[in-house]
PDB file of C-alpha atoms in Angstrom:
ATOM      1  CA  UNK A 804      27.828   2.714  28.223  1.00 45.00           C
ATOM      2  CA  UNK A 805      25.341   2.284  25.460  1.00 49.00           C
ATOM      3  CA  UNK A 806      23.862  -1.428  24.520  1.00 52.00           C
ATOM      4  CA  UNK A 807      22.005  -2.988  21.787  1.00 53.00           C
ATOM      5  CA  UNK A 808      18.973  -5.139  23.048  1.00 50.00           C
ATOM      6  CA  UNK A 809      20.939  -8.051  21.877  1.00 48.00           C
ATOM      7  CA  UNK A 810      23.694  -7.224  24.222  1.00 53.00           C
ATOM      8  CA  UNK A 811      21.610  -6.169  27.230  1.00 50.00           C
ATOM      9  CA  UNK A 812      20.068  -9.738  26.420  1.00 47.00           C
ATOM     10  CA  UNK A 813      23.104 -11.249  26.256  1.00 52.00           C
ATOM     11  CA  UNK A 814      24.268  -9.348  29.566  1.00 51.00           C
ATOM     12  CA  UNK A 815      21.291 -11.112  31.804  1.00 48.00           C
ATOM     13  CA  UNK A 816      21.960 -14.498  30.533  1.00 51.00           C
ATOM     14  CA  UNK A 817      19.895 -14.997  27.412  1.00 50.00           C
ATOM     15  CA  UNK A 818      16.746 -15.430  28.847  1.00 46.00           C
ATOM     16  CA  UNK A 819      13.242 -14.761  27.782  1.00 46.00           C
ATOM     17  CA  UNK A 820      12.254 -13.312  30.570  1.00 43.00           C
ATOM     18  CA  UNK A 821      15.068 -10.005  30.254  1.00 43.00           C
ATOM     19  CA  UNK A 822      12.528  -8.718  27.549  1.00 43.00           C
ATOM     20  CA  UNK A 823       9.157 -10.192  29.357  1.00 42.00           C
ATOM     21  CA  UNK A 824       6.778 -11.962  26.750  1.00 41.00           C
ATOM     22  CA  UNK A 825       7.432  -9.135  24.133  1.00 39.00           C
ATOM     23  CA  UNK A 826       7.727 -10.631  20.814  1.00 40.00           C
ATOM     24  CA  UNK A 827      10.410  -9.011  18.281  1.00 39.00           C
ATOM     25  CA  UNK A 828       8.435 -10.024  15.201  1.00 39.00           C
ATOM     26  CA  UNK A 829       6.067 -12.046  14.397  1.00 36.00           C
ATOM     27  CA  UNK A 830       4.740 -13.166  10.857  1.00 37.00           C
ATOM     28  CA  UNK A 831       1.106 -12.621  10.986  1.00 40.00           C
ATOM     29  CA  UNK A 832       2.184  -8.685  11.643  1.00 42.00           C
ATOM     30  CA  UNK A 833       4.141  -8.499   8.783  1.00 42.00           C
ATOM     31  CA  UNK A 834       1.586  -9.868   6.489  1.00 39.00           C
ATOM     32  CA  UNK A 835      -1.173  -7.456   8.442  1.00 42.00           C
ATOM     33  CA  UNK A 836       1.135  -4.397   7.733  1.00 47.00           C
ATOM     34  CA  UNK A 837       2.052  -5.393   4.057  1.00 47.00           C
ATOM     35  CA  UNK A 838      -1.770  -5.789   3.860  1.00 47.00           C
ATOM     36  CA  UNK A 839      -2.663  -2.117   4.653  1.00 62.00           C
ATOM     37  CA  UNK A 840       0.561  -0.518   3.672  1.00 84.00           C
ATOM     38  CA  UNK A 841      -0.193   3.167   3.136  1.00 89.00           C
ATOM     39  CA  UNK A 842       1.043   5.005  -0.098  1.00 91.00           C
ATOM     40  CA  UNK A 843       4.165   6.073   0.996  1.00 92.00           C
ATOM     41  CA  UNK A 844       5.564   2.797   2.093  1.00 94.00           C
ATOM     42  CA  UNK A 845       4.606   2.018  -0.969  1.00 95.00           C
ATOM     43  CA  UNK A 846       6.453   4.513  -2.437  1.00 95.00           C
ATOM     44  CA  UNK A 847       9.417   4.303  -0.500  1.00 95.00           C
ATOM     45  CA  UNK A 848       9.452  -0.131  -0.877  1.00 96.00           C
ATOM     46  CA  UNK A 849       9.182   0.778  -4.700  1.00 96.00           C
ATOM     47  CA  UNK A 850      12.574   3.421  -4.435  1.00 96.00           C
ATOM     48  CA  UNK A 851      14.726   0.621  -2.909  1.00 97.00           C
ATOM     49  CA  UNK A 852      13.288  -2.200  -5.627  1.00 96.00           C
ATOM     50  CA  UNK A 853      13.670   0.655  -8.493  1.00 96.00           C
ATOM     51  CA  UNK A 854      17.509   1.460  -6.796  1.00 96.00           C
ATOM     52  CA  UNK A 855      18.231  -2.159  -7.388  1.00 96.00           C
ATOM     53  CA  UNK A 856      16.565  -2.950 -10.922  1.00 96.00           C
ATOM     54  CA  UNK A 857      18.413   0.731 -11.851  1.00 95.00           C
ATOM     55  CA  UNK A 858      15.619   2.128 -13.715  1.00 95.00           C
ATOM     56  CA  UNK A 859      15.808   5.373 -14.303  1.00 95.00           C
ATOM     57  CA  UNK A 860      12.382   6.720 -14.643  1.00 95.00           C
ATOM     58  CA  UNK A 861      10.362   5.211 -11.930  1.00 96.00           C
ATOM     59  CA  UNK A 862      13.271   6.009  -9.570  1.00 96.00           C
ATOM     60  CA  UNK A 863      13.434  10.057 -10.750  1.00 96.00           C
ATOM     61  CA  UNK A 864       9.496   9.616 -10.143  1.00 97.00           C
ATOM     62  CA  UNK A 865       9.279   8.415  -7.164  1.00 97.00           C
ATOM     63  CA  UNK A 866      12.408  10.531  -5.608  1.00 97.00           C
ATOM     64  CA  UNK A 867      10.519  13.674  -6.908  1.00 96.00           C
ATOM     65  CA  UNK A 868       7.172  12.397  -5.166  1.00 96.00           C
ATOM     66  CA  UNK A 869       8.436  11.504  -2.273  1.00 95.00           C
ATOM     67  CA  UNK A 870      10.657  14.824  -2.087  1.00 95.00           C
ATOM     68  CA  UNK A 871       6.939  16.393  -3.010  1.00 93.00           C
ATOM     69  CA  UNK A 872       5.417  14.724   0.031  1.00 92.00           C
ATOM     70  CA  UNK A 873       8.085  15.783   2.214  1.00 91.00           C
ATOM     71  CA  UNK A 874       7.490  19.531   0.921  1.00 91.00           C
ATOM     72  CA  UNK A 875       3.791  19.125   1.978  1.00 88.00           C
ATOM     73  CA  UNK A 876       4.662  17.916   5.247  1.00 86.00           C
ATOM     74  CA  UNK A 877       6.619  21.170   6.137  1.00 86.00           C
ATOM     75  CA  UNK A 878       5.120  23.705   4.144  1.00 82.00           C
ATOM     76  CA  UNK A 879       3.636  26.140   6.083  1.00 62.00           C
ATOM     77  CA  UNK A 880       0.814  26.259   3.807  1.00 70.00           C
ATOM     78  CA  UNK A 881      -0.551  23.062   4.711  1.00 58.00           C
ATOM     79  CA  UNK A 882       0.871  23.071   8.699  1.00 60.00           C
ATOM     80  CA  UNK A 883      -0.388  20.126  11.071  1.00 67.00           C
ATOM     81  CA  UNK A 884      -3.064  19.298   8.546  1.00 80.00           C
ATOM     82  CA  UNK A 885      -0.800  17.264   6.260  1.00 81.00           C
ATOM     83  CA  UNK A 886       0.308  13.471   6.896  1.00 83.00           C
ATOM     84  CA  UNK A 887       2.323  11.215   5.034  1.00 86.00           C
ATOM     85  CA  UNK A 888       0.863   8.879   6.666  1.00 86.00           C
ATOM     86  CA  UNK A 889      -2.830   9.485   4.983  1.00 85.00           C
ATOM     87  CA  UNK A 890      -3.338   8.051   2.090  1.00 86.00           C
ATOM     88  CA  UNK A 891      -5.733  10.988   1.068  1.00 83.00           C
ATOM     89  CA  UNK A 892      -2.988  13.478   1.436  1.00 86.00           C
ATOM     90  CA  UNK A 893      -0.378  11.837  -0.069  1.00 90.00           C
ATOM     91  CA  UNK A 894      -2.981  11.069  -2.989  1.00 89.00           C
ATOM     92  CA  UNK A 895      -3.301  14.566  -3.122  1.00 87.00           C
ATOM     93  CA  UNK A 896       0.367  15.237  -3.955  1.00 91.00           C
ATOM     94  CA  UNK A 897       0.283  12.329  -6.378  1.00 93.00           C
ATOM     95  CA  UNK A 898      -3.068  14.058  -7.859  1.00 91.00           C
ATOM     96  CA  UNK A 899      -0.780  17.559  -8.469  1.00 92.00           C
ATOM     97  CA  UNK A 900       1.953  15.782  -9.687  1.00 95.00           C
ATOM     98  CA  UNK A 901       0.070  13.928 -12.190  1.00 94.00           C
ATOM     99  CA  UNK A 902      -1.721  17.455 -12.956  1.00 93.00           C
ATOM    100  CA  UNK A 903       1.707  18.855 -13.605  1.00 96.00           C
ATOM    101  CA  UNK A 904       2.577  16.321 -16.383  1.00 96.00           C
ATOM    102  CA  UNK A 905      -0.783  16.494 -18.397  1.00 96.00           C
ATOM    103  CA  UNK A 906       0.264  19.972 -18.514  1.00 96.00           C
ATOM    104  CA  UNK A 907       3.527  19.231 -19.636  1.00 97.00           C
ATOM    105  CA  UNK A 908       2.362  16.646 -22.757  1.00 97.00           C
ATOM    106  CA  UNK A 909      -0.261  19.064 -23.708  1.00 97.00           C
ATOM    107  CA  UNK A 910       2.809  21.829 -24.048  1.00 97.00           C
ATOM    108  CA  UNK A 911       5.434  19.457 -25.313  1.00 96.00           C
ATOM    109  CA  UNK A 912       2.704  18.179 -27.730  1.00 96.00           C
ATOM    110  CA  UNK A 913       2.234  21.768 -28.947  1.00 96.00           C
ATOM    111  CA  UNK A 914       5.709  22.864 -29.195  1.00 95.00           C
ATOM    112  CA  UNK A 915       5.804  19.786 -31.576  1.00 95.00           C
ATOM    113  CA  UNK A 916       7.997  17.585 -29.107  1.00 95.00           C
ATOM    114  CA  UNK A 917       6.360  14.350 -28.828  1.00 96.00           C
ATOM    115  CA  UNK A 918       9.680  12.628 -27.566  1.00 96.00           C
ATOM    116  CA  UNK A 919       9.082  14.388 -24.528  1.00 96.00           C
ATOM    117  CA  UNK A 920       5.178  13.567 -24.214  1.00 96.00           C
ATOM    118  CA  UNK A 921       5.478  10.500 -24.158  1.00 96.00           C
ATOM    119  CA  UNK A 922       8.360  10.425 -21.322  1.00 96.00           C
ATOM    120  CA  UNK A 923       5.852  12.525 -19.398  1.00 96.00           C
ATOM    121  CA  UNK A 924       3.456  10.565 -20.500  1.00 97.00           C
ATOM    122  CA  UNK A 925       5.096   7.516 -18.777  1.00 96.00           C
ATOM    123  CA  UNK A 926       5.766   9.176 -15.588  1.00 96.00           C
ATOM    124  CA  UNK A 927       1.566   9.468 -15.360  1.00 96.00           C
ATOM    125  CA  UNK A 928       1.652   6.097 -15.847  1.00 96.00           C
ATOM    126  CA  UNK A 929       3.906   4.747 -13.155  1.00 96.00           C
ATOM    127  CA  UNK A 930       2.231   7.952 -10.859  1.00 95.00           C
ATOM    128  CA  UNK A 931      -1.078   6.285 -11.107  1.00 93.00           C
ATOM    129  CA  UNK A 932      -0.247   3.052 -10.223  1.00 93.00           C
ATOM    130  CA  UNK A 933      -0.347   4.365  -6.473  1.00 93.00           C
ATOM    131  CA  UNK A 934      -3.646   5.993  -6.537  1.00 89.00           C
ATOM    132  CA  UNK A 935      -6.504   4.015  -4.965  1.00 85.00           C
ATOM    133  CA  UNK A 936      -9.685   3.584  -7.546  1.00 87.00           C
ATOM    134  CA  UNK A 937     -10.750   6.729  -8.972  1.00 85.00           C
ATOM    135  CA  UNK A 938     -14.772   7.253  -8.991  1.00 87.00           C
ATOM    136  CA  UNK A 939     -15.742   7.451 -12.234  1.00 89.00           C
ATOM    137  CA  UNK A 940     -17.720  10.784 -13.758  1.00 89.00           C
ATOM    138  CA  UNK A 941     -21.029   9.269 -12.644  1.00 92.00           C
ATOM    139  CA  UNK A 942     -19.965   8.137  -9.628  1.00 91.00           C
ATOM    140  CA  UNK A 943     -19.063  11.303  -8.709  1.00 91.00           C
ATOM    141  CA  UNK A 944     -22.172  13.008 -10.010  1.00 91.00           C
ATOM    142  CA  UNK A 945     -24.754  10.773  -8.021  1.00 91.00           C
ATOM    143  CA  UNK A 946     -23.007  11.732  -5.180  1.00 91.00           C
ATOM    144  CA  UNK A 947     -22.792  15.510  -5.919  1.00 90.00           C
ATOM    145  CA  UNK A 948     -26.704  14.847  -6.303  1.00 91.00           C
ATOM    146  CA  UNK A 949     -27.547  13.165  -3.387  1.00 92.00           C
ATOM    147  CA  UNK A 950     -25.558  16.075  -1.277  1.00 91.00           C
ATOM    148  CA  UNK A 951     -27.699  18.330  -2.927  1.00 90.00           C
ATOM    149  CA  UNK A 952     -30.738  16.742  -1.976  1.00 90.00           C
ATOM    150  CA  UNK A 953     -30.199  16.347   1.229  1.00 90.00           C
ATOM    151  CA  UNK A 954     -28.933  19.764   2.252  1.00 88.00           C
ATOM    152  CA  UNK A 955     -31.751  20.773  -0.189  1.00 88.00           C
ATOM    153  CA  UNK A 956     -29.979  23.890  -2.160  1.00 87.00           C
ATOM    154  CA  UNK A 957     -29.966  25.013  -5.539  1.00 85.00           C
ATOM    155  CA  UNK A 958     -28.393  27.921  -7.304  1.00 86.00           C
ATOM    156  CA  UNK A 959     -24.605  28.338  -7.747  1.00 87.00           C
ATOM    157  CA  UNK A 960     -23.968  29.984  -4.287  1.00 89.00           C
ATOM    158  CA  UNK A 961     -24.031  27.233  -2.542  1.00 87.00           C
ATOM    159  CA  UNK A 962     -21.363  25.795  -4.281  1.00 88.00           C
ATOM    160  CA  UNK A 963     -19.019  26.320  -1.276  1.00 88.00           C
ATOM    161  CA  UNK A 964     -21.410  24.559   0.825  1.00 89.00           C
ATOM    162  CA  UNK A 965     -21.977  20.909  -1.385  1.00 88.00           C
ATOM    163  CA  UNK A 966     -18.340  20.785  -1.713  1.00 89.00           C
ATOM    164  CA  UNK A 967     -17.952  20.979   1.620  1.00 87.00           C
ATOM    165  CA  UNK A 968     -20.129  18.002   2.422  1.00 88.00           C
ATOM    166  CA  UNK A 969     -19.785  15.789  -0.659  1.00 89.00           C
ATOM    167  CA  UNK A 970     -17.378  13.413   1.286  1.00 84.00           C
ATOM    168  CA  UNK A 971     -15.150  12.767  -1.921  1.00 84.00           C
ATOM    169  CA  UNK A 972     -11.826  12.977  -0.915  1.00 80.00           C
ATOM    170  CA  UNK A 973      -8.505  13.709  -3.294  1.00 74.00           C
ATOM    171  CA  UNK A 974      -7.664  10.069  -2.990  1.00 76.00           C
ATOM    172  CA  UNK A 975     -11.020   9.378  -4.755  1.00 83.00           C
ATOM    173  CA  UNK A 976     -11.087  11.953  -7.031  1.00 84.00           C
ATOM    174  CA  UNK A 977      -9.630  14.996  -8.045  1.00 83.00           C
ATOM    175  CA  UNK A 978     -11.402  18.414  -6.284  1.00 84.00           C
ATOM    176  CA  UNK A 979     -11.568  19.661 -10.132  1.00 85.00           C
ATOM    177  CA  UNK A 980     -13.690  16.780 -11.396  1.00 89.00           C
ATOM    178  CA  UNK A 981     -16.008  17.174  -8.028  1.00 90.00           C
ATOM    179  CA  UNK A 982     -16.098  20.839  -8.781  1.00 90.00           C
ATOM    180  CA  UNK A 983     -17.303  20.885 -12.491  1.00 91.00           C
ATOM    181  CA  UNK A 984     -20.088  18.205 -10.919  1.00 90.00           C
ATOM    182  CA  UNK A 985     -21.212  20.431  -8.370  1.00 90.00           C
ATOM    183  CA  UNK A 986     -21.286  23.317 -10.992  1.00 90.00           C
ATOM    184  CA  UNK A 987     -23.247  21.141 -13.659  1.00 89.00           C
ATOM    185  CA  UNK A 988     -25.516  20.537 -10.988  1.00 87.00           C
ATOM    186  CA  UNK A 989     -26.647  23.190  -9.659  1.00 86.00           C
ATOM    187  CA  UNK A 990     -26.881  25.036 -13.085  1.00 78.00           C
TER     188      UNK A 990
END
């Protein structure tokens, strides 16, 4: 017959020692873990606390990111390379998603529907509020430089080869932005 811990507990008398000197919880883990939660705790925390304040928008946001992130995780495309569990792949996803709506505004704003811009518009909003710090342009050009100076290449061939080693993640910046450096770079 099947147990819970509390009745296995129960079962030996109660005591401490039926579980050794494991400890169930303690506080100073909790605060540790809310500390360095990764993006999709995040995520999933803010479902339940958008669930309960019933907003609409930030809930069909995150359900569609996290559904996203899910996607990732099994799409053959991306195989055992993906985690949910890395921030810099789950920024990733985030960094498409957001992609996907500037593309939307920019159509909706053409089509002459500015009602839904600005509901786009308001999804990138509550989207970016889970990326970590974005490098700025010149951030992201000093380090395209100093890549390039140190492999010591010029000429747009070895493009392939600076991205490669630039270290800029998708959680620091999108691979577009770190692209059109590399490519203003090396002329």
């Amino acid at each position: 017959m099947f147990r819970s811990a509390f009745q296995q507990w129960a079962h030996v008398g109660g005591s401490r020692s039926a579980f050794g000197s494991m400890r169930l919880y303690s506080a100073e883990a909790g605060t540790a873990a809310a500390a360095a939660a990764t993006i999709n705790m995040r995520l999933k925390s803010d479902l339940k606390a958008a669930m309960k304040a019933k907003e609409k928008t930030r809930l069909s946001v995150i359900k569609g990111v996290l559904s996203d992130i899910l996607y990732a995780e099994k799409s053959a495309l991306t195989g055992a390379s993906f985690s949910r569990d890395l921030d810099s792949d789950v920024a990733g996803v985030i960094q498409r998603a957001i992609k996907q709506r500037h593309d939307s505004v920019q159509s909706y704003t053409e089509g002459g529907r500015e009602d839904l811009a600005q509901a786009e518009s308001a999804e990138i909003v509550i989207l970016s509020k889970y990326l970590p710090e974005q490098l700025s342009s010149e951030q992201i050009e000093a380090r395209v430089r100093q890549t390039i100076e140190r492999l010591g290449v010029s000429g747009i061939k070895a493009m392939g080869a600076v991205m490669r080693e630039v270290g800029i993640d998708a959680g620091q910046a999108p691979k577009s932005k770190v692209a059109e450096a590399v490519k203003k770079l090396l002329g």
